[in-house]
Coordinates of C-alpha atoms in Angstrom, one line a residue:
M1 CA 17.5 12.8 24.5
S2 CA 14.7 13.2 27.0
M3 CA 12.3 16.1 26.8
N4 CA 11.4 18.1 29.9
L5 CA 7.6 18.3 30.3
D6 CA 7.3 19.4 33.9
S7 CA 8.9 18.5 37.2
S8 CA 6.9 15.3 37.6
S9 CA 6.3 13.8 34.2
P10 CA 9.0 12.0 32.3
H11 CA 8.9 10.9 28.7
P12 CA 11.9 8.9 27.5
C13 CA 11.1 9.3 23.8
I14 CA 13.3 7.8 21.1
S15 CA 15.3 10.1 18.9
S16 CA 13.9 10.7 15.4
D17 CA 17.5 10.3 14.1
E18 CA 17.6 6.7 15.2
V19 CA 14.2 6.0 13.6
L20 CA 15.3 7.4 10.3
K21 CA 18.6 5.5 10.4
S22 CA 16.8 2.3 11.1
I23 CA 14.5 2.8 8.1
A24 CA 17.5 3.7 6.0
R25 CA 19.1 0.4 6.9
E26 CA 15.9 -1.5 5.9
L27 CA 15.8 0.3 2.6
K28 CA 19.4 -0.7 1.9
T29 CA 18.6 -4.3 2.8
A30 CA 15.6 -4.1 0.4
G31 CA 17.9 -3.2 -2.4
I32 CA 19.1 -5.7 -5.0
S33 CA 22.8 -6.6 -5.3
N34 CA 24.1 -7.3 -8.8
S35 CA 25.8 -10.4 -7.5
T36 CA 22.6 -12.0 -6.5
H37 CA 20.1 -10.7 -9.1
Q38 CA 20.2 -11.4 -12.8
A39 CA 19.5 -8.1 -14.4
S40 CA 21.0 -6.2 -17.2
T41 CA 21.0 -2.8 -15.6
F42 CA 21.5 -1.4 -12.1
R43 CA 21.3 2.1 -10.8
N44 CA 21.2 4.0 -7.5
Q45 CA 17.8 5.1 -6.3
R46 CA 17.8 8.0 -3.8
F47 CA 15.2 8.2 -1.1
L48 CA 14.5 11.1 1.2
L49 CA 13.2 10.3 4.7
Q50 CA 11.3 12.9 6.7
S51 CA 10.2 12.7 10.4
F52 CA 7.9 15.1 12.2
L53 CA 7.7 14.6 16.0
T54 CA 5.7 16.6 18.5
I55 CA 6.7 17.3 22.1
P56 CA 5.1 15.1 24.8
E57 CA 1.7 16.0 26.0
R58 CA -0.5 14.6 28.6
A59 CA -2.9 11.9 27.4
S60 CA -5.2 11.1 30.2
Y61 CA -7.9 10.1 27.7
L62 CA -6.1 6.7 27.1
F63 CA -7.3 5.3 30.5
P64 CA -9.7 7.9 31.9
G65 CA -10.1 7.5 35.6
S66 CA -7.6 4.7 35.9
K67 CA -5.4 4.6 39.0
N68 CA -2.8 2.2 37.5
Y69 CA -0.6 4.9 36.0
R70 CA 0.9 7.9 37.6
S71 CA 1.1 9.8 34.3
I72 CA 0.5 9.1 30.5
H73 CA 2.1 11.2 27.8
V74 CA 1.8 11.0 24.0
Q75 CA 3.9 12.1 21.0
E76 CA 2.6 12.2 17.5
R77 CA 5.0 11.2 14.7
L78 CA 4.7 11.4 10.9
I79 CA 7.2 9.7 8.7
L80 CA 7.3 10.2 4.9
I81 CA 9.4 8.6 2.2
A82 CA 10.1 10.4 -1.1
A83 CA 11.8 8.9 -4.1
E84 CA 13.9 10.7 -6.7
T85 CA 12.5 10.4 -10.3
T86 CA 14.6 9.9 -13.4
D87 CA 14.5 13.7 -14.0
H88 CA 15.8 14.3 -10.5
N89 CA 12.5 15.4 -8.9
N90 CA 11.3 14.1 -5.6
V91 CA 7.9 12.5 -5.2
L92 CA 6.3 11.2 -2.1
I93 CA 5.6 7.5 -2.2
A94 CA 4.6 6.3 1.3
G95 CA 3.9 7.6 4.8
V96 CA 2.9 6.4 8.3
E97 CA 1.4 8.2 11.3
V98 CA 2.0 6.7 14.7
L99 CA 1.1 7.7 18.3
E100 CA 3.8 6.9 20.9
Y101 CA 2.6 6.7 24.5
T102 CA 4.7 6.6 27.6
L103 CA 2.9 5.2 30.7
T104 CA 4.5 5.7 34.1
P105 CA 3.0 3.1 36.6
H106 CA 2.5 3.5 40.3
T107 CA 5.1 1.5 42.3
S108 CA 6.2 1.3 45.9
D109 CA 9.1 3.4 47.2
N110 CA 11.6 0.5 47.0
Q111 CA 10.9 -0.3 43.4
A112 CA 12.4 1.3 40.3
I113 CA 9.9 3.0 38.0
V114 CA 10.3 1.7 34.5
P115 CA 7.9 3.3 32.0
E116 CA 5.9 1.3 29.6
R117 CA 5.5 2.2 25.9
F118 CA 2.3 1.9 23.8
V119 CA 2.7 2.3 20.0
Y120 CA -0.5 2.8 18.0
I121 CA -0.2 2.9 14.2
A122 CA -2.9 5.3 13.2
K123 CA -2.5 5.6 9.5
I124 CA -0.4 4.1 6.7
D125 CA -0.8 5.0 3.0
T126 CA 0.9 5.0 -0.4
S127 CA 0.6 7.5 -3.2
G128 CA 0.7 5.0 -6.1
N129 CA 4.0 6.4 -7.5
W130 CA 6.2 3.4 -6.7
P131 CA 7.8 2.0 -8.8
I132 CA 8.6 5.3 -10.4
P133 CA 6.7 5.3 -13.8
G134 CA 9.3 4.9 -16.6
S135 CA 12.0 3.5 -14.3
E136 CA 10.8 -0.1 -13.8
S137 CA 12.7 -0.3 -10.5
Q138 CA 12.9 -3.6 -8.7
M139 CA 13.6 -4.2 -5.0
K140 CA 13.4 -7.3 -2.8
K141 CA 10.7 -5.6 -0.7
S142 CA 8.7 -2.5 -1.1
P143 CA 9.6 0.8 0.5
V144 CA 6.5 0.8 2.6
R145 CA 7.5 -2.6 4.1
A146 CA 11.0 -1.2 4.9
L147 CA 9.3 1.8 6.5
V148 CA 7.2 -0.3 8.9
H149 CA 10.0 -2.7 9.7
G150 CA 12.6 0.0 10.2
Y151 CA 10.3 1.9 12.6
L152 CA 9.3 -1.2 14.6
N153 CA 13.0 -2.3 14.9
A154 CA 13.9 1.2 16.3
M155 CA 11.2 1.0 18.9
R156 CA 12.1 -2.5 19.9
C157 CA 15.8 -1.7 20.2
H158 CA 15.4 1.5 22.2
K159 CA 16.8 1.6 25.7
I160 CA 16.4 4.1 28.5
K161 CA 18.7 5.0 31.4
V162 CA 17.3 5.4 34.9
S163 CA 18.9 6.5 38.1
I164 CA 17.9 5.0 41.5
S165 CA 18.3 7.5 44.2
S166 CA 18.5 6.7 47.9
A167 CA 17.8 10.3 48.9
P168 CA 15.3 12.0 46.5
S169 CA 15.8 15.4 48.1
S170 CA 19.6 15.2 48.1
T171 CA 21.4 17.8 45.9
E172 CA 24.3 15.5 45.3
C173 CA 23.8 12.9 42.6
T174 CA 26.0 10.0 43.3
Q175 CA 23.6 7.3 42.2
Q176 CA 24.4 4.6 39.6
L177 CA 22.7 4.6 36.3
S178 CA 20.8 1.6 35.0
T179 CA 19.7 0.8 31.5
C180 CA 16.8 -1.3 30.3
T181 CA 14.5 -1.8 27.4
P182 CA 10.9 -0.9 28.4
K183 CA 7.9 -3.1 27.8
T184 CA 6.4 -2.2 24.5
S185 CA 2.9 -2.9 23.2
L186 CA 2.0 -2.5 19.5
Y187 CA -1.6 -1.8 18.5
V188 CA -2.8 -1.9 14.9
F189 CA -6.4 -1.4 13.6
A190 CA -6.8 -2.7 10.1
R191 CA -9.6 -1.1 8.1
A192 CA -9.5 -0.7 4.4
Q193 CA -9.9 2.8 3.0
P194 CA -9.0 4.1 -0.5
Q195 CA -6.7 6.8 0.9
Y196 CA -5.5 8.1 4.3
L197 CA -2.6 10.5 3.9
F198 CA -2.3 11.2 0.2
A199 CA -5.3 13.0 -1.1
Q200 CA -6.7 12.1 -4.6
S201 CA -4.3 9.1 -4.7
I202 CA -7.4 6.9 -5.3
K203 CA -7.3 8.2 -8.9
N204 CA -3.7 7.2 -9.4
R205 CA -3.5 4.2 -11.7
G206 CA -0.3 3.0 -10.0
K207 CA -2.0 2.6 -6.5
H208 CA -3.0 -0.9 -5.5
I209 CA -5.9 -0.6 -3.0
L210 CA -6.5 -3.7 -0.8
N211 CA -9.9 -4.8 0.3
D212 CA -10.7 -5.7 3.9
R213 CA -9.5 -9.2 3.7
G214 CA -6.3 -8.3 1.8
L215 CA -5.5 -5.5 4.3
I216 CA -5.9 -7.9 7.3
R217 CA -3.7 -10.5 5.6
W218 CA -1.1 -7.8 4.8
W219 CA -0.9 -6.5 8.4
K220 CA -0.6 -10.0 9.8
N221 CA 2.3 -10.9 7.5
M222 CA 3.9 -7.5 8.1
V223 CA 3.8 -7.6 11.9
G224 CA 4.7 -11.3 11.9
S225 CA 7.8 -10.8 9.8
A226 CA 8.9 -7.9 11.9
Y227 CA 8.7 -9.7 15.2
F228 CA 9.2 -13.4 14.4
K229 CA 10.9 -13.9 11.0
Q230 CA 13.8 -11.5 11.6
G231 CA 15.1 -13.4 14.6
D232 CA 16.1 -11.7 17.8
N233 CA 19.0 -9.8 16.3
S234 CA 17.1 -6.5 16.2
N235 CA 16.9 -6.2 20.0
N236 CA 20.6 -7.1 20.4
S237 CA 19.9 -9.0 23.6
S238 CA 21.4 -12.3 24.7
T239 CA 18.1 -13.2 26.4
K240 CA 15.1 -13.6 24.2
R241 CA 12.3 -11.3 25.2
P242 CA 8.9 -12.9 25.6
I243 CA 6.4 -11.9 22.9
Q244 CA 2.7 -12.3 23.0
A245 CA 0.9 -11.7 19.7
S246 CA -2.8 -11.8 19.2
W247 CA -5.2 -11.0 16.3
H248 CA -9.0 -10.8 16.2
I249 CA -11.7 -10.2 13.6
P250 CA -15.0 -9.3 15.3
G251 CA -17.7 -11.7 14.1
C252 CA -15.2 -14.6 13.5
E253 CA -15.3 -16.9 16.5
S254 CA -12.6 -19.4 15.4
E255 CA -9.1 -19.0 14.0
R256 CA -9.9 -21.5 11.3
H257 CA -12.8 -19.4 10.1
A258 CA -10.8 -16.2 10.2
A259 CA -7.8 -17.8 8.4
A260 CA -10.1 -19.2 5.7
I261 CA -11.7 -15.8 5.1
T262 CA -8.5 -13.8 4.9
Q263 CA -6.5 -16.7 3.3
T264 CA -3.7 -16.3 5.8
G265 CA -3.3 -19.9 6.6
T266 CA -2.4 -21.5 9.9
D267 CA 1.4 -22.0 9.4
D268 CA 2.2 -19.3 12.0
A269 CA -0.4 -20.5 14.5
D270 CA 2.4 -21.1 17.1
M271 CA 3.3 -17.4 16.8
W272 CA -0.2 -15.9 17.0
T273 CA -3.1 -16.3 19.4
Y274 CA -6.5 -15.8 17.9
G275 CA -9.1 -13.9 19.9
H276 CA -9.5 -10.6 21.5
H277 CA -6.6 -9.3 23.6
Y278 CA -8.1 -9.5 27.0
K279 CA -9.4 -13.0 27.4
G280 CA -10.0 -14.0 31.0
S281 CA -10.2 -10.4 32.2
K282 CA -13.2 -9.6 34.4
G283 CA -12.7 -5.9 34.6
L284 CA -14.7 -3.1 32.8
S285 CA -13.8 -2.4 29.3
R286 CA -13.1 1.3 29.9
D287 CA -10.5 0.4 32.5
I288 CA -8.7 -2.3 30.4
I289 CA -9.0 -1.3 26.8
P290 CA -6.9 1.8 25.7
Q291 CA -9.0 4.5 24.0
F292 CA -6.9 5.6 21.0
P293 CA -8.1 8.6 18.9
D294 CA -10.1 7.7 15.8
D295 CA -10.5 4.1 16.9
P296 CA -13.8 2.1 16.8
K297 CA -13.1 0.6 20.3
S298 CA -13.0 4.1 21.7
R299 CA -16.2 5.1 20.1
M300 CA -17.9 2.0 21.4
I301 CA -16.7 2.6 25.0
Q302 CA -17.9 6.1 24.9
S303 CA -21.3 5.1 23.5
D304 CA -24.5 4.3 25.4
T305 CA -24.5 0.8 23.8
S306 CA -21.7 -0.3 26.1
G307 CA -23.0 1.6 29.0
R308 CA -20.2 4.2 28.6
G309 CA -17.6 1.4 29.1
A310 CA -19.4 -0.3 32.0
A311 CA -19.7 -3.6 30.0
D312 CA -17.2 -6.3 30.7
V313 CA -14.6 -7.2 28.1
N314 CA -16.4 -10.2 26.6
T315 CA -19.7 -8.3 26.2
F316 CA -17.8 -5.4 24.7
W317 CA -16.3 -7.6 21.9
E318 CA -19.7 -9.1 21.2
L319 CA -21.1 -5.6 20.7
M320 CA -18.2 -4.8 18.4
A321 CA -19.1 -7.7 16.2
I322 CA -22.5 -6.2 15.4
S323 CA -21.5 -2.6 15.4
E324 CA -21.7 -0.3 12.4
E325 CA -18.0 -0.1 11.9
C326 CA -17.1 -3.8 12.3
G327 CA -20.3 -5.5 11.3
A328 CA -22.9 -5.1 8.6
G329 CA -20.8 -6.8 6.0
R330 CA -17.5 -5.0 6.8
M331 CA -14.4 -6.8 8.1
T332 CA -11.9 -5.2 10.4
G333 CA -8.8 -6.7 12.1
F334 CA -7.3 -5.8 15.5
F335 CA -3.7 -6.7 16.3
R336 CA -1.7 -6.5 19.5
V337 CA 1.9 -7.5 20.2
V338 CA 3.3 -7.2 23.6
E339 CA 7.1 -7.5 24.1
E340 CA 8.4 -7.7 27.6
G341 CA 11.2 -5.4 28.7
T342 CA 14.6 -6.3 29.9
P343 CA 15.8 -6.1 33.5
L344 CA 17.8 -3.2 34.8
E345 CA 21.5 -3.4 34.0
P346 CA 23.9 -1.5 36.3
S347 CA 26.0 1.3 34.9
T348 CA 29.0 3.0 36.4
E349 CA 28.1 6.4 35.1
A350 CA 27.0 9.0 37.6
V351 CA 24.2 11.4 37.2
A352 CA 26.4 14.4 38.1
E353 CA 28.5 13.7 35.0
R354 CA 25.5 14.4 32.8
E355 CA 24.1 17.5 34.3
E356 CA 24.7 19.4 31.1
E357 CA 22.2 17.1 29.3
E358 CA 18.5 17.4 29.5
Q359 CA 17.1 15.6 32.5
V360 CA 13.6 14.7 33.6
S361 CA 12.9 14.6 37.4
M362 CA 10.4 12.2 38.8
D363 CA 8.3 12.2 41.9
S364 CA 9.9 8.9 43.1
D365 CA 13.4 7.6 43.7
V366 CA 14.0 7.1 39.9
T367 CA 15.0 9.7 37.4
V368 CA 15.1 9.1 33.7
V369 CA 18.1 11.1 32.5
E370 CA 18.5 10.1 28.9
E371 CA 17.9 7.5 26.3
E372 CA 20.0 5.5 24.0
T373 CA 19.5 2.8 21.4
T374 CA 21.4 -0.3 20.5
L375 CA 21.2 0.3 16.8
D376 CA 24.4 1.0 14.9
P377 CA 24.8 4.7 14.9
S378 CA 26.9 4.8 11.7
T379 CA 25.3 6.6 8.8
E380 CA 26.4 7.8 5.4
V381 CA 24.1 10.9 5.2
E382 CA 24.0 13.9 7.4
V383 CA 20.9 14.4 9.4
I384 CA 19.2 17.8 9.3
E385 CA 17.3 18.8 12.4
E386 CA 15.4 22.0 13.1
D387 CA 12.7 23.1 15.4
V388 CA 9.5 24.9 14.4
S389 CA 8.4 27.9 16.4
E390 CA 5.2 27.8 18.4
S391 CA 3.9 30.7 16.4
E392 CA 4.2 28.6 13.3
P393 CA 1.8 25.8 12.2
D394 CA 1.6 23.0 14.7
Y395 CA 1.3 19.3 13.9
T396 CA -2.4 19.5 13.1
D397 CA -1.8 22.3 10.7
M398 CA 1.0 20.3 9.1
I399 CA -1.3 17.3 8.6
N400 CA -3.9 19.6 7.0
V401 CA -1.4 20.9 4.5
L402 CA -0.5 17.3 3.5
L403 CA -4.2 16.3 3.2
N404 CA -4.9 19.3 0.8
L405 CA -2.3 18.2 -1.8
D406 CA -3.1 16.2 -5.0
F407 CA -1.6 12.8 -5.8
A408 CA -3.9 11.8 -8.6
S409 CA -1.0 11.3 -11.1
L410 CA 2.8 11.4 -11.3
E411 CA 2.8 15.0 -12.5
T412 CA 0.5 16.3 -9.8
S413 CA 2.4 14.3 -7.2
I414 CA 5.7 15.9 -8.2
E415 CA 4.1 19.3 -8.0
S416 CA 2.5 18.5 -4.6
T417 CA 5.8 17.2 -3.3
Q418 CA 7.5 20.4 -4.3
R419 CA 4.8 22.4 -2.5
W420 CA 5.2 20.2 0.5
Q421 CA 9.0 20.7 0.6
G422 CA 8.4 24.4 0.3
Y423 CA 6.3 24.4 3.5
V424 CA 9.0 22.3 5.2
N425 CA 11.7 24.7 4.3
K426 CA 9.6 27.6 5.4
W427 CA 9.0 26.0 8.8
R428 CA 12.7 25.3 9.1
N429 CA 13.8 28.8 8.2
M430 CA 11.4 30.3 10.7
A431 CA 12.5 28.0 13.5
K432 CA 13.2 29.5 16.9
T433 CA 14.3 28.1 20.3
C434 CA 11.0 26.5 21.0
D435 CA 10.7 22.8 20.2
S436 CA 7.0 22.3 19.6
L437 CA 7.7 20.3 16.4
R438 CA 11.0 18.5 15.5
I439 CA 11.7 18.1 11.8
Q440 CA 14.4 15.7 10.6
E441 CA 15.5 14.5 7.2
H442 CA 17.7 11.7 6.0
E443 CA 18.8 10.7 2.5
V444 CA 19.9 7.2 1.5
D445 CA 21.0 5.7 -1.8
V446 CA 19.8 2.2 -2.6
Q447 CA 20.9 0.0 -5.5
V448 CA 17.9 -1.2 -7.5
A449 CA 17.6 -3.3 -10.6
V450 CA 15.8 -2.1 -13.7
K451 CA 14.5 -3.8 -16.8
S452 CA 16.8 -3.6 -19.9
D453 CA 14.2 -1.9 -22.0
A454 CA 13.5 0.8 -19.4
H455 CA 15.1 4.2 -20.0
V456 CA 16.7 5.4 -16.7
A457 CA 19.1 8.2 -16.0
S458 CA 21.9 6.8 -13.8
S459 CA 25.1 8.4 -12.8
P460 CA 28.3 7.0 -14.4
A461 CA 30.1 7.2 -11.0
T462 CA 27.5 5.1 -9.2
A463 CA 25.8 2.9 -11.8
P464 CA 27.7 -0.2 -13.1
A465 CA 28.7 0.3 -16.7
T466 CA 27.3 -2.1 -19.3
P467 CA 30.0 -3.6 -21.6
V468 CA 29.7 -2.6 -25.3
N469 CA 31.2 -4.8 -28.1
F470 CA 32.6 -2.9 -31.1
L471 CA 32.9 -4.8 -34.4
G472 CA 35.6 -4.0 -37.0
A473 CA 34.8 -3.0 -40.5
G474 CA 35.9 -6.4 -41.8
M475 CA 33.5 -8.3 -39.5
I476 CA 30.4 -6.4 -40.6
K477 CA 28.4 -8.2 -43.3
R478 CA 26.3 -5.8 -45.3
K479 CA 23.2 -6.8 -47.3
A480 CA 23.6 -6.6 -51.0
T481 CA 21.3 -4.1 -52.8
T482 CA 19.0 -5.5 -55.6
S483 CA 19.4 -2.3 -57.7
S484 CA 22.9 -3.1 -58.8
P485 CA 23.1 -4.3 -62.5
A486 CA 25.9 -6.8 -61.7
T487 CA 23.9 -8.6 -59.1
A488 CA 20.5 -8.3 -60.8
A489 CA 18.6 -11.6 -61.2
P490 CA 18.3 -12.8 -64.9
V491 CA 15.1 -11.9 -66.7
N492 CA 13.6 -14.1 -69.5
V493 CA 12.6 -12.0 -72.5
L494 CA 10.0 -13.5 -74.9
G495 CA 10.2 -13.0 -78.6
A496 CA 7.5 -11.3 -80.6
G497 CA 6.4 -14.6 -82.2
M498 CA 5.9 -16.2 -78.7
I499 CA 3.4 -13.5 -77.5
K500 CA -0.2 -14.4 -78.2
R501 CA -2.4 -11.3 -78.2
K502 CA -6.1 -11.2 -77.6
V503 CA -8.1 -10.2 -80.6
T504 CA -10.6 -7.5 -79.9
T505 CA -14.2 -8.1 -81.1
S506 CA -14.7 -4.5 -82.0
S507 CA -12.6 -4.7 -85.2
P508 CA -13.5 -6.8 -88.2
V509 CA -11.4 -10.0 -88.7
T510 CA -10.1 -10.5 -92.2
P511 CA -8.8 -13.7 -93.7
A512 CA -5.4 -12.2 -94.0
A513 CA -5.4 -11.2 -90.3
T514 CA -6.5 -14.6 -89.2
A515 CA -3.9 -16.3 -91.2
A516 CA -1.2 -14.1 -89.8
I517 CA -2.0 -15.0 -86.3
G518 CA -2.8 -18.7 -87.0
I519 CA -6.5 -18.9 -86.4
N520 CA -8.6 -21.6 -88.1
V521 CA -11.8 -20.2 -89.6
L522 CA -14.7 -22.6 -90.5
D523 CA -16.9 -22.0 -93.5
A524 CA -20.6 -21.5 -93.0
G525 CA -21.4 -24.9 -94.5
L526 CA -19.1 -26.7 -92.0
I527 CA -20.9 -25.3 -89.0
K528 CA -23.7 -27.6 -87.6
R529 CA -26.2 -25.8 -85.6
K530 CA -28.4 -27.5 -83.0
E531 CA -32.1 -27.6 -84.0
T532 CA -34.5 -26.3 -81.5
A533 CA -37.4 -28.7 -80.8
S534 CA -40.8 -27.4 -79.9
P535 CA -42.4 -29.0 -76.8
P536 CA -45.1 -31.6 -77.6
V537 CA -48.7 -30.5 -77.2
N538 CA -51.6 -32.9 -76.5
F539 CA -54.9 -32.1 -78.3
L540 CA -58.1 -33.6 -76.8
G541 CA -61.1 -34.5 -78.8
A542 CA -64.5 -32.9 -78.3
S543 CA -65.9 -36.1 -76.8
L544 CA -63.1 -36.1 -74.1
I545 CA -63.9 -32.7 -72.9
K546 CA -66.3 -32.6 -69.9
R547 CA -67.9 -29.3 -69.4
K548 CA -69.3 -28.1 -66.1
Q549 CA -73.0 -27.7 -65.9
P550 CA -74.1 -24.2 -65.1
T551 CA -75.8 -23.8 -61.8
A552 CA -79.1 -22.1 -61.8
P553 CA -80.0 -19.5 -59.3
P554 CA -82.0 -20.8 -56.2
S555 CA -85.1 -19.0 -57.3
I556 CA -85.2 -20.8 -60.6
I557 CA -84.6 -24.2 -58.8
E558 CA -87.4 -23.6 -56.4
E559 CA -89.7 -22.7 -59.3
A560 CA -88.8 -25.9 -61.1
K561 CA -89.7 -28.0 -58.1
R562 CA -93.2 -26.7 -57.7
P563 CA -96.0 -29.0 -59.1
K564 CA -97.5 -27.8 -62.4
L565 CA -101.2 -27.0 -62.5
D566 CA -103.3 -28.6 -65.3
D567 CA -104.5 -25.8 -67.5
T568 CA -107.5 -27.9 -68.6
K569 CA -109.0 -27.9 -65.2

């Protein structure tokens, strides 16, 4: 359903309902079937999906001063996934924030205007509460991967209907409707941060925080699997739509260098083109590169370093490689995937038959009257949709509420999720006719496998029952007790005459006592004692002893050396 901005600005946005249904299908696909997985226990895991979508607003900041587009509009979308715990409480586990742009180009009067779509994934985060602690749930792929794949599939499958009018001022609408899938460009900026959407989740022990290299590798695999490894079934088109995918790490000149650092390999080199997204372009960076909010490219374009965007594209990326955000030891990745649109397909429906629906008038000969999707509309869960009044918190206030919660542990996460749901219910109950913010919810049950030693609470109606074998009384073999006299082991008892007791030395031993106990006592004459020999001593004679002559004092020696005077003289 299209939203009316003004008389000259269309925005064929995709319904949040279809986005949630696409994510729900991905979650079901991520579940494990008991026929293909060897596990002892299965149970149903319930997920709650929430979508918050703003009304379209003008976004001239994307290409300021550009004359290539007649109008540019943006919608902000927040998608959250909550999982039910074993005690039937919901806890938020993952979320993604995206910006959806619709660009209406300038065309001649004889050409149909088909808008382009830009999708910028601004933030993605997990709370660290999956798998649910204590449940040991196992899925073929994580809920956050199902979240990204489901959203991208919905955007790729979305079709719009346009009406080509031969008389723009005519009051009678007899034109034929045409459908097409618009050209869609996906932009991803990969920069590792400990937390984006879930405050204090960095303290959660269950959260796995990737470094710069790991995050770039994760995004490359994620986007590649969404566009290339799922085939072309998602767009439901008989003609394969051309896809151009590129990735770039500022500071890494070659793909071999980038692949070696991130450990991504080169097996998918035929799918990706390495290098910045605008090779060969000679225009100014501010006219070619979109300026998304909170994006380092935008800050570089608006800085004096690049001459306020006056630098060419090649010079711009050289400056990005040495910038504070992408250089100085940090590693960031930029991804861009462009999928061409489909040609207009005639339709027999007339615009007059749809006057009761919301329509968006355009300045030219083309009017976007509604949108549809090629996804399967079937669903098992009722979708709840309400609008929030303009007097109530807007999208920014809603994000601030989320950022002020606490996800440091499972207990605080459950409490924060309950507070968050209270805000959502309050906004829904106070909703009025104005549609400044659309809130939608979707529940889905997914079969997951759990370890046999994990204690989980599963419903008997939904979880497969585990067979129990009951043994009869005759088949039970009990262990015999050792305390029974009949089965006690034999004990050898020694007679009194076979016990030899130790004689204590403190009591006198009489001959009668020694004879009683059989001890041989020797008489004193029969005991031979060892004689002790004295060590020999050598005695020296007087003549063998040499005594040391006493040394006279020096004064006496000097006196003796003097010549004696003759007394007769």
